[in-house]
A tleap script that builds the chain and sets N, CA, C and O, in Angstrom:
source leaprc.protein.ff14SB
mol = sequence {
  NGLY GLY GLN LEU THR GLU THR VAL ARG ARG
  ARG PRO TYR ALA VAL ILE LEU PHE ASP GLU
  ILE GLU LYS ALA HIE SER ASP VAL PHE ASN
  VAL PHE LEU GLN ILE LEU ASP ASP GLY ARG
  VAL THR ASP SER GLN GLY ARG THR VAL SER
  PHE THR ASN THR VAL ILE ILE MET THR SER
  ASN VAL GLY SER GLN TYR ILE LEU ASN THR
  ASP ASP GLU THR LEU SER LYS ASP ALA THR
  TYR GLU THR ILE LYS GLU ARG VAL MET GLU
  ALA ALA CARG
}
set mol.1.N position { 150.106 35.723 43.327 }
set mol.1.CA position { 149.888 36.943 42.574 }
set mol.1.C position { 151.102 37.837 42.620 }
set mol.1.O position { 152.083 37.559 43.308 }
set mol.2.N position { 151.011 38.933 41.861 }
set mol.2.CA position { 152.087 39.913 41.834 }
set mol.2.C position { 152.019 40.835 43.033 }
set mol.2.O position { 151.062 40.798 43.807 }
set mol.3.N position { 153.030 41.656 43.180 }
set mol.3.CA position { 153.082 42.574 44.323 }
set mol.3.C position { 151.899 43.532 44.333 }
set mol.3.O position { 151.300 43.763 45.383 }
set mol.4.N position { 151.561 44.085 43.192 }
set mol.4.CA position { 150.465 45.047 43.129 }
set mol.4.C position { 149.128 44.389 43.443 }
set mol.4.O position { 148.375 44.879 44.285 }
set mol.5.N position { 148.833 43.289 42.775 }
set mol.5.CA position { 147.533 42.647 42.992 }
set mol.5.C position { 147.416 42.088 44.402 }
set mol.5.O position { 146.346 42.153 45.007 }
set mol.6.N position { 148.487 41.548 44.920 }
set mol.6.CA position { 148.454 40.991 46.275 }
set mol.6.C position { 148.222 42.095 47.309 }
set mol.6.O position { 147.455 41.915 48.255 }
set mol.7.N position { 148.880 43.219 47.127 }
set mol.7.CA position { 148.707 44.343 48.053 }
set mol.7.C position { 147.274 44.856 48.023 }
set mol.7.O position { 146.678 45.084 49.075 }
set mol.8.N position { 146.721 45.037 46.841 }
set mol.8.CA position { 145.358 45.557 46.720 }
set mol.8.C position { 144.341 44.518 47.170 }
set mol.8.O position { 143.310 44.870 47.743 }
set mol.9.N position { 144.613 43.259 46.920 }
set mol.9.CA position { 143.698 42.206 47.377 }
set mol.9.C position { 143.593 42.222 48.900 }
set mol.9.O position { 142.506 42.064 49.457 }
set mol.10.N position { 144.725 42.412 49.565 }
set mol.10.CA position { 144.735 42.419 51.038 }
set mol.10.C position { 144.231 43.733 51.626 }
set mol.10.O position { 143.602 43.752 52.684 }
set mol.11.N position { 144.514 44.828 50.927 }
set mol.11.CA position { 144.109 46.164 51.406 }
set mol.11.C position { 143.485 46.940 50.246 }
set mol.11.O position { 144.156 47.761 49.620 }
set mol.12.N position { 142.213 46.687 49.956 }
set mol.12.CA position { 141.585 47.318 48.788 }
set mol.12.C position { 141.404 48.831 48.911 }
set mol.12.O position { 141.299 49.524 47.899 }
set mol.13.N position { 141.369 49.345 50.134 }
set mol.13.CA position { 141.263 50.800 50.333 }
set mol.13.C position { 142.680 51.346 50.451 }
set mol.13.O position { 143.192 51.560 51.550 }
set mol.14.N position { 143.298 51.565 49.303 }
set mol.14.CA position { 144.709 51.941 49.273 }
set mol.14.C position { 144.919 53.129 48.345 }
set mol.14.O position { 144.100 53.412 47.471 }
set mol.15.N position { 146.023 53.807 48.553 }
set mol.15.CA position { 146.496 54.838 47.635 }
set mol.15.C position { 147.821 54.332 47.086 }
set mol.15.O position { 148.744 54.031 47.843 }
set mol.16.N position { 147.907 54.242 45.767 }
set mol.16.CA position { 149.114 53.717 45.127 }
set mol.16.C position { 149.707 54.815 44.251 }
set mol.16.O position { 149.011 55.420 43.435 }
set mol.17.N position { 150.997 55.063 44.432 }
set mol.17.CA position { 151.699 56.088 43.667 }
set mol.17.C position { 152.670 55.431 42.694 }
set mol.17.O position { 153.518 54.630 43.088 }
set mol.18.N position { 152.533 55.778 41.431 }
set mol.18.CA position { 153.479 55.357 40.408 }
set mol.18.C position { 154.217 56.608 39.960 }
set mol.18.O position { 153.653 57.458 39.271 }
set mol.19.N position { 155.477 56.717 40.353 }
set mol.19.CA position { 156.279 57.894 40.056 }
set mol.19.C position { 156.977 57.714 38.713 }
set mol.19.O position { 157.520 56.645 38.430 }
set mol.20.N position { 156.964 58.742 37.898 }
set mol.20.CA position { 157.591 58.735 36.573 }
set mol.20.C position { 157.098 57.553 35.747 }
set mol.20.O position { 157.882 56.709 35.313 }
set mol.21.N position { 155.798 57.511 35.542 }
set mol.21.CA position { 155.136 56.397 34.873 }
set mol.21.C position { 155.652 56.169 33.451 }
set mol.21.O position { 155.562 55.057 32.932 }
set mol.22.N position { 156.190 57.211 32.820 }
set mol.22.CA position { 156.677 57.053 31.449 }
set mol.22.C position { 157.859 56.085 31.361 }
set mol.22.O position { 158.192 55.612 30.274 }
set mol.23.N position { 158.490 55.789 32.493 }
set mol.23.CA position { 159.628 54.868 32.510 }
set mol.23.C position { 159.212 53.413 32.712 }
set mol.23.O position { 160.057 52.519 32.697 }
set mol.24.N position { 157.924 53.175 32.900 }
set mol.24.CA position { 157.438 51.815 33.156 }
set mol.24.C position { 157.549 50.954 31.899 }
set mol.24.O position { 157.510 51.458 30.777 }
set mol.25.N position { 157.687 49.663 32.109 }
set mol.25.CA position { 157.722 48.693 31.017 }
set mol.25.C position { 156.372 48.682 30.311 }
set mol.25.O position { 155.343 48.944 30.935 }
set mol.26.N position { 156.370 48.384 29.023 }
set mol.26.CA position { 155.121 48.410 28.252 }
set mol.26.C position { 154.077 47.431 28.790 }
set mol.26.O position { 152.879 47.683 28.658 }
set mol.27.N position { 154.505 46.324 29.394 }
set mol.27.CA position { 153.550 45.371 29.975 }
set mol.27.C position { 152.760 46.002 31.117 }
set mol.27.O position { 151.605 45.648 31.354 }
set mol.28.N position { 153.390 46.933 31.818 }
set mol.28.CA position { 152.717 47.611 32.927 }
set mol.28.C position { 151.540 48.421 32.399 }
set mol.28.O position { 150.496 48.492 33.047 }
set mol.29.N position { 151.700 49.026 31.239 }
set mol.29.CA position { 150.617 49.821 30.668 }
set mol.29.C position { 149.411 48.957 30.313 }
set mol.29.O position { 148.272 49.409 30.424 }
set mol.30.N position { 149.650 47.726 29.890 }
set mol.30.CA position { 148.536 46.816 29.607 }
set mol.30.C position { 147.733 46.531 30.866 }
set mol.30.O position { 146.504 46.464 30.816 }
set mol.31.N position { 148.412 46.362 31.989 }
set mol.31.CA position { 147.725 46.144 33.265 }
set mol.31.C position { 146.952 47.398 33.654 }
set mol.31.O position { 145.811 47.310 34.108 }
set mol.32.N position { 147.569 48.571 33.478 }
set mol.32.CA position { 146.882 49.831 33.798 }
set mol.32.C position { 145.619 49.999 32.976 }
set mol.32.O position { 144.587 50.423 33.496 }
set mol.33.N position { 145.696 49.668 31.697 }
set mol.33.CA position { 144.510 49.793 30.851 }
set mol.33.C position { 143.378 48.919 31.364 }
set mol.33.O position { 142.222 49.342 31.386 }
set mol.34.N position { 143.704 47.713 31.770 }
set mol.34.CA position { 142.683 46.814 32.313 }
set mol.34.C position { 142.098 47.382 33.607 }
set mol.34.O position { 140.884 47.338 33.809 }
set mol.35.N position { 142.940 47.906 34.470 }
set mol.35.CA position { 142.475 48.492 35.734 }
set mol.35.C position { 141.599 49.711 35.456 }
set mol.35.O position { 140.530 49.857 36.049 }
set mol.36.N position { 142.045 50.579 34.564 }
set mol.36.CA position { 141.300 51.800 34.277 }
set mol.36.C position { 140.004 51.517 33.523 }
set mol.36.O position { 139.000 52.191 33.752 }
set mol.37.N position { 140.012 50.534 32.631 }
set mol.37.CA position { 138.803 50.192 31.875 }
set mol.37.C position { 137.789 49.427 32.708 }
set mol.37.O position { 136.601 49.748 32.697 }
set mol.38.N position { 138.258 48.412 33.433 }
set mol.38.CA position { 137.357 47.484 34.121 }
set mol.38.C position { 137.278 47.683 35.627 }
set mol.38.O position { 136.335 47.219 36.266 }
set mol.39.N position { 138.273 48.378 36.204 }
set mol.39.CA position { 138.301 48.532 37.659 }
set mol.39.C position { 138.759 47.279 38.369 }
set mol.39.O position { 138.632 47.161 39.588 }
set mol.40.N position { 139.290 46.347 37.604 }
set mol.40.CA position { 139.765 45.090 38.194 }
set mol.40.C position { 140.805 44.475 37.265 }
set mol.40.O position { 140.930 44.850 36.099 }
set mol.41.N position { 141.539 43.528 37.813 }
set mol.41.CA position { 142.543 42.818 37.024 }
set mol.41.C position { 142.623 41.392 37.548 }
set mol.41.O position { 142.390 41.141 38.730 }
set mol.42.N position { 142.949 40.473 36.672 }
set mol.42.CA position { 143.117 39.077 37.062 }
set mol.42.C position { 144.601 38.803 37.224 }
set mol.42.O position { 145.394 39.075 36.323 }
set mol.43.N position { 144.974 38.258 38.389 }
set mol.43.CA position { 146.397 38.011 38.647 }
set mol.43.C position { 146.843 36.706 38.008 }
set mol.43.O position { 146.047 36.021 37.366 }
set mol.44.N position { 148.100 36.365 38.181 }
set mol.44.CA position { 148.686 35.180 37.543 }
set mol.44.C position { 148.109 33.875 38.068 }
set mol.44.O position { 148.282 32.823 37.452 }
set mol.45.N position { 147.420 33.940 39.208 }
set mol.45.CA position { 146.805 32.736 39.773 }
set mol.45.C position { 145.317 32.652 39.446 }
set mol.45.O position { 144.606 31.796 39.972 }
set mol.46.N position { 144.851 33.545 38.573 }
set mol.46.CA position { 143.462 33.512 38.146 }
set mol.46.C position { 142.484 34.208 39.076 }
set mol.46.O position { 141.274 34.124 38.867 }
set mol.47.N position { 142.977 34.890 40.090 }
set mol.47.CA position { 142.096 35.606 41.017 }
set mol.47.C position { 141.822 37.003 40.480 }
set mol.47.O position { 142.731 37.691 40.015 }
set mol.48.N position { 140.571 37.409 40.547 }
set mol.48.CA position { 140.197 38.758 40.137 }
set mol.48.C position { 140.336 39.688 41.331 }
set mol.48.O position { 139.788 39.429 42.403 }
set mol.49.N position { 141.072 40.770 41.135 }
set mol.49.CA position { 141.317 41.743 42.197 }
set mol.49.C position { 140.652 43.055 41.794 }
set mol.49.O position { 140.925 43.596 40.722 }
set mol.50.N position { 139.780 43.558 42.659 }
set mol.50.CA position { 139.062 44.797 42.393 }
set mol.50.C position { 139.900 46.004 42.805 }
set mol.50.O position { 140.520 46.015 43.868 }
set mol.51.N position { 139.905 47.008 41.951 }
set mol.51.CA position { 140.591 48.269 42.226 }
set mol.51.C position { 139.591 49.411 42.397 }
set mol.51.O position { 139.974 50.581 42.368 }
set mol.52.N position { 138.319 49.080 42.575 }
set mol.52.CA position { 137.286 50.115 42.639 }
set mol.52.C position { 137.412 51.002 43.867 }
set mol.52.O position { 136.915 52.128 43.855 }
set mol.53.N position { 138.054 50.536 44.916 }
set mol.53.CA position { 138.243 51.340 46.125 }
set mol.53.C position { 139.682 51.818 46.279 }
set mol.53.O position { 140.082 52.268 47.353 }
set mol.54.N position { 140.443 51.720 45.220 }
set mol.54.CA position { 141.858 52.083 45.245 }
set mol.54.C position { 142.068 53.388 44.486 }
set mol.54.O position { 141.552 53.560 43.382 }
set mol.55.N position { 142.814 54.292 45.073 }
set mol.55.CA position { 143.172 55.543 44.407 }
set mol.55.C position { 144.548 55.345 43.782 }
set mol.55.O position { 145.504 54.977 44.466 }
set mol.56.N position { 144.639 55.591 42.485 }
set mol.56.CA position { 145.907 55.435 41.775 }
set mol.56.C position { 146.371 56.813 41.321 }
set mol.56.O position { 145.645 57.535 40.636 }
set mol.57.N position { 147.588 57.164 41.711 }
set mol.57.CA position { 148.192 58.443 41.334 }
set mol.57.C position { 149.419 58.134 40.488 }
set mol.57.O position { 150.273 57.339 40.880 }
set mol.58.N position { 149.495 58.772 39.325 }
set mol.58.CA position { 150.640 58.584 38.443 }
set mol.58.C position { 151.285 59.937 38.188 }
set mol.58.O position { 150.601 60.912 37.877 }
set mol.59.N position { 152.599 59.991 38.322 }
set mol.59.CA position { 153.321 61.216 37.992 }
set mol.59.C position { 154.137 60.988 36.734 }
set mol.59.O position { 154.441 59.852 36.370 }
set mol.60.N position { 154.483 62.075 36.082 }
set mol.60.CA position { 155.271 61.988 34.862 }
set mol.60.C position { 156.094 63.257 34.695 }
set mol.60.O position { 155.702 64.335 35.143 }
set mol.61.N position { 157.219 63.114 34.054 }
set mol.61.CA position { 158.038 64.265 33.695 }
set mol.61.C position { 157.889 64.610 32.220 }
set mol.61.O position { 158.602 65.473 31.708 }
set mol.62.N position { 156.962 63.936 31.530 }
set mol.62.CA position { 156.727 64.211 30.118 }
set mol.62.C position { 156.305 65.668 29.977 }
set mol.62.O position { 155.393 66.127 30.664 }
set mol.63.N position { 156.957 66.374 29.104 }
set mol.63.CA position { 156.628 67.772 28.864 }
set mol.63.C position { 157.290 68.751 29.805 }
set mol.63.O position { 157.095 69.959 29.672 }
set mol.64.N position { 158.068 68.264 30.753 }
set mol.64.CA position { 158.693 69.175 31.724 }
set mol.64.C position { 159.656 70.156 31.056 }
set mol.64.O position { 159.880 71.253 31.569 }
set mol.65.N position { 160.223 69.766 29.919 }
set mol.65.CA position { 161.137 70.679 29.222 }
set mol.65.C position { 160.411 71.939 28.763 }
set mol.65.O position { 161.031 72.996 28.640 }
set mol.66.N position { 159.102 71.842 28.509 }
set mol.66.CA position { 158.349 73.031 28.104 }
set mol.66.C position { 158.212 74.018 29.256 }
set mol.66.O position { 158.220 75.233 29.056 }
set mol.67.N position { 158.088 73.483 30.447 }
set mol.67.CA position { 157.980 74.350 31.619 }
set mol.67.C position { 159.324 75.021 31.892 }
set mol.67.O position { 159.389 76.216 32.177 }
set mol.68.N position { 160.386 74.237 31.801 }
set mol.68.CA position { 161.721 74.764 32.100 }
set mol.68.C position { 162.204 75.774 31.069 }
set mol.68.O position { 162.949 76.697 31.398 }
set mol.69.N position { 161.777 75.599 29.815 }
set mol.69.CA position { 162.280 76.446 28.733 }
set mol.69.C position { 161.363 77.616 28.399 }
set mol.69.O position { 161.608 78.314 27.415 }
set mol.70.N position { 160.334 77.849 29.173 }
set mol.70.CA position { 159.425 78.957 28.900 }
set mol.70.C position { 159.895 80.187 29.661 }
set mol.70.O position { 159.797 80.265 30.886 }
set mol.71.N position { 160.403 81.131 28.906 }
set mol.71.CA position { 160.875 82.383 29.504 }
set mol.71.C position { 160.561 83.513 28.530 }
set mol.71.O position { 161.455 84.219 28.066 }
set mol.72.N position { 159.281 83.667 28.232 }
set mol.72.CA position { 158.856 84.673 27.269 }
set mol.72.C position { 158.291 85.874 28.011 }
set mol.72.O position { 157.188 85.816 28.556 }
set mol.73.N position { 159.044 86.952 28.029 }
set mol.73.CA position { 158.650 88.165 28.753 }
set mol.73.C position { 157.422 88.822 28.133 }
set mol.73.O position { 156.720 89.575 28.808 }
set mol.74.N position { 157.149 88.546 26.845 }
set mol.74.CA position { 156.049 89.226 26.164 }
set mol.74.C position { 154.690 88.601 26.468 }
set mol.74.O position { 153.656 89.223 26.223 }
set mol.75.N position { 154.681 87.391 26.993 }
set mol.75.CA position { 153.417 86.719 27.298 }
set mol.75.C position { 152.985 87.017 28.723 }
set mol.75.O position { 153.811 87.146 29.626 }
set mol.76.N position { 151.691 87.124 28.906 }
set mol.76.CA position { 151.174 87.267 30.268 }
set mol.76.C position { 151.293 85.927 30.973 }
set mol.76.O position { 151.535 84.903 30.334 }
set mol.77.N position { 151.122 85.933 32.289 }
set mol.77.CA position { 151.196 84.673 33.037 }
set mol.77.C position { 150.132 83.696 32.560 }
set mol.77.O position { 150.412 82.506 32.421 }
set mol.78.N position { 148.906 84.176 32.303 }
set mol.78.CA position { 147.830 83.303 31.835 }
set mol.78.C position { 148.155 82.706 30.473 }
set mol.78.O position { 147.935 81.517 30.241 }
set mol.79.N position { 148.679 83.536 29.571 }
set mol.79.CA position { 149.040 83.050 28.241 }
set mol.79.C position { 150.180 82.049 28.334 }
set mol.79.O position { 150.177 81.039 27.631 }
set mol.80.N position { 151.150 82.320 29.190 }
set mol.80.CA position { 152.263 81.392 29.383 }
set mol.80.C position { 151.754 80.062 29.908 }
set mol.80.O position { 152.162 79.005 29.426 }
set mol.81.N position { 150.863 80.106 30.893 }
set mol.81.CA position { 150.301 78.877 31.454 }
set mol.81.C position { 149.569 78.090 30.379 }
set mol.81.O position { 149.755 76.878 30.272 }
set mol.82.N position { 148.744 78.753 29.583 }
set mol.82.CA position { 147.981 78.066 28.537 }
set mol.82.C position { 148.910 77.459 27.489 }
set mol.82.O position { 148.671 76.346 27.021 }
set mol.83.N position { 149.953 78.171 27.123 }
set mol.83.CA position { 150.924 77.655 26.154 }
set mol.83.C position { 151.615 76.411 26.696 }
set mol.83.O position { 151.731 75.401 26.001 }
set mol.84.N position { 152.068 76.492 27.929 }
set mol.84.CA position { 152.725 75.341 28.556 }
set mol.84.C position { 151.757 74.172 28.642 }
set mol.84.O position { 152.119 73.041 28.317 }
set mol.85.N position { 150.538 74.434 29.075 }
set mol.85.CA position { 149.529 73.378 29.214 }
set mol.85.C position { 149.294 72.673 27.877 }
set mol.85.O position { 149.252 71.444 27.828 }
set mol.86.N position { 149.141 73.435 26.799 }
set mol.86.CA position { 148.929 72.842 25.476 }
set mol.86.C position { 150.108 71.965 25.066 }
set mol.86.O position { 149.912 70.860 24.561 }
set mol.87.N position { 151.318 72.445 25.278 }
set mol.87.CA position { 152.512 71.687 24.879 }
set mol.87.C position { 152.678 70.413 25.707 }
set mol.87.O position { 153.038 69.364 25.174 }
set mol.88.N position { 152.415 70.508 27.003 }
set mol.88.CA position { 152.533 69.328 27.870 }
set mol.88.C position { 151.476 68.292 27.493 }
set mol.88.O position { 151.773 67.098 27.433 }
set mol.89.N position { 150.258 68.735 27.240 }
set mol.89.CA position { 149.196 67.796 26.858 }
set mol.89.C position { 149.516 67.125 25.526 }
set mol.89.O position { 149.235 65.940 25.348 }
set mol.90.N position { 150.102 67.871 24.589 }
set mol.90.CA position { 150.536 67.294 23.320 }
set mol.90.C position { 151.576 66.205 23.548 }
set mol.90.O position { 151.498 65.130 22.954 }
set mol.91.N position { 152.542 66.485 24.404 }
set mol.91.CA position { 153.609 65.520 24.692 }
set mol.91.C position { 153.065 64.280 25.389 }
set mol.91.O position { 153.572 63.178 25.183 }
set mol.92.N position { 152.042 64.455 26.209 }
set mol.92.CA position { 151.480 63.327 26.958 }
set mol.92.C position { 150.695 62.384 26.059 }
set mol.92.O position { 150.557 61.202 26.372 }
set mol.93.N position { 150.187 62.887 24.962 }
set mol.93.CA position { 149.411 62.038 24.044 }
set mol.93.C position { 150.338 61.149 23.306 }
set mol.93.O position { 149.899 60.350 22.479 }
savepdb mol mol.pdb
quit
């Protein structure tokens, strides 16, 4: 199996961090979709590996330019936060 499936197969109670997920290869996203949809994935050797007890954390810098470039003195902090949140969520889609 692959590194991810082998690690989770051996230690199903794991926390896995994927930093800057937007830089991952497109094939990785197909595996993520299977994990997120089914809670399991089949490795290259045909073994089904369960991810139901695994915590997956993904970070991204998508939309970070909106946070860095927001310097509007006329907006309240709440309005600024909501504006940034909307723009980041748009970029993430």
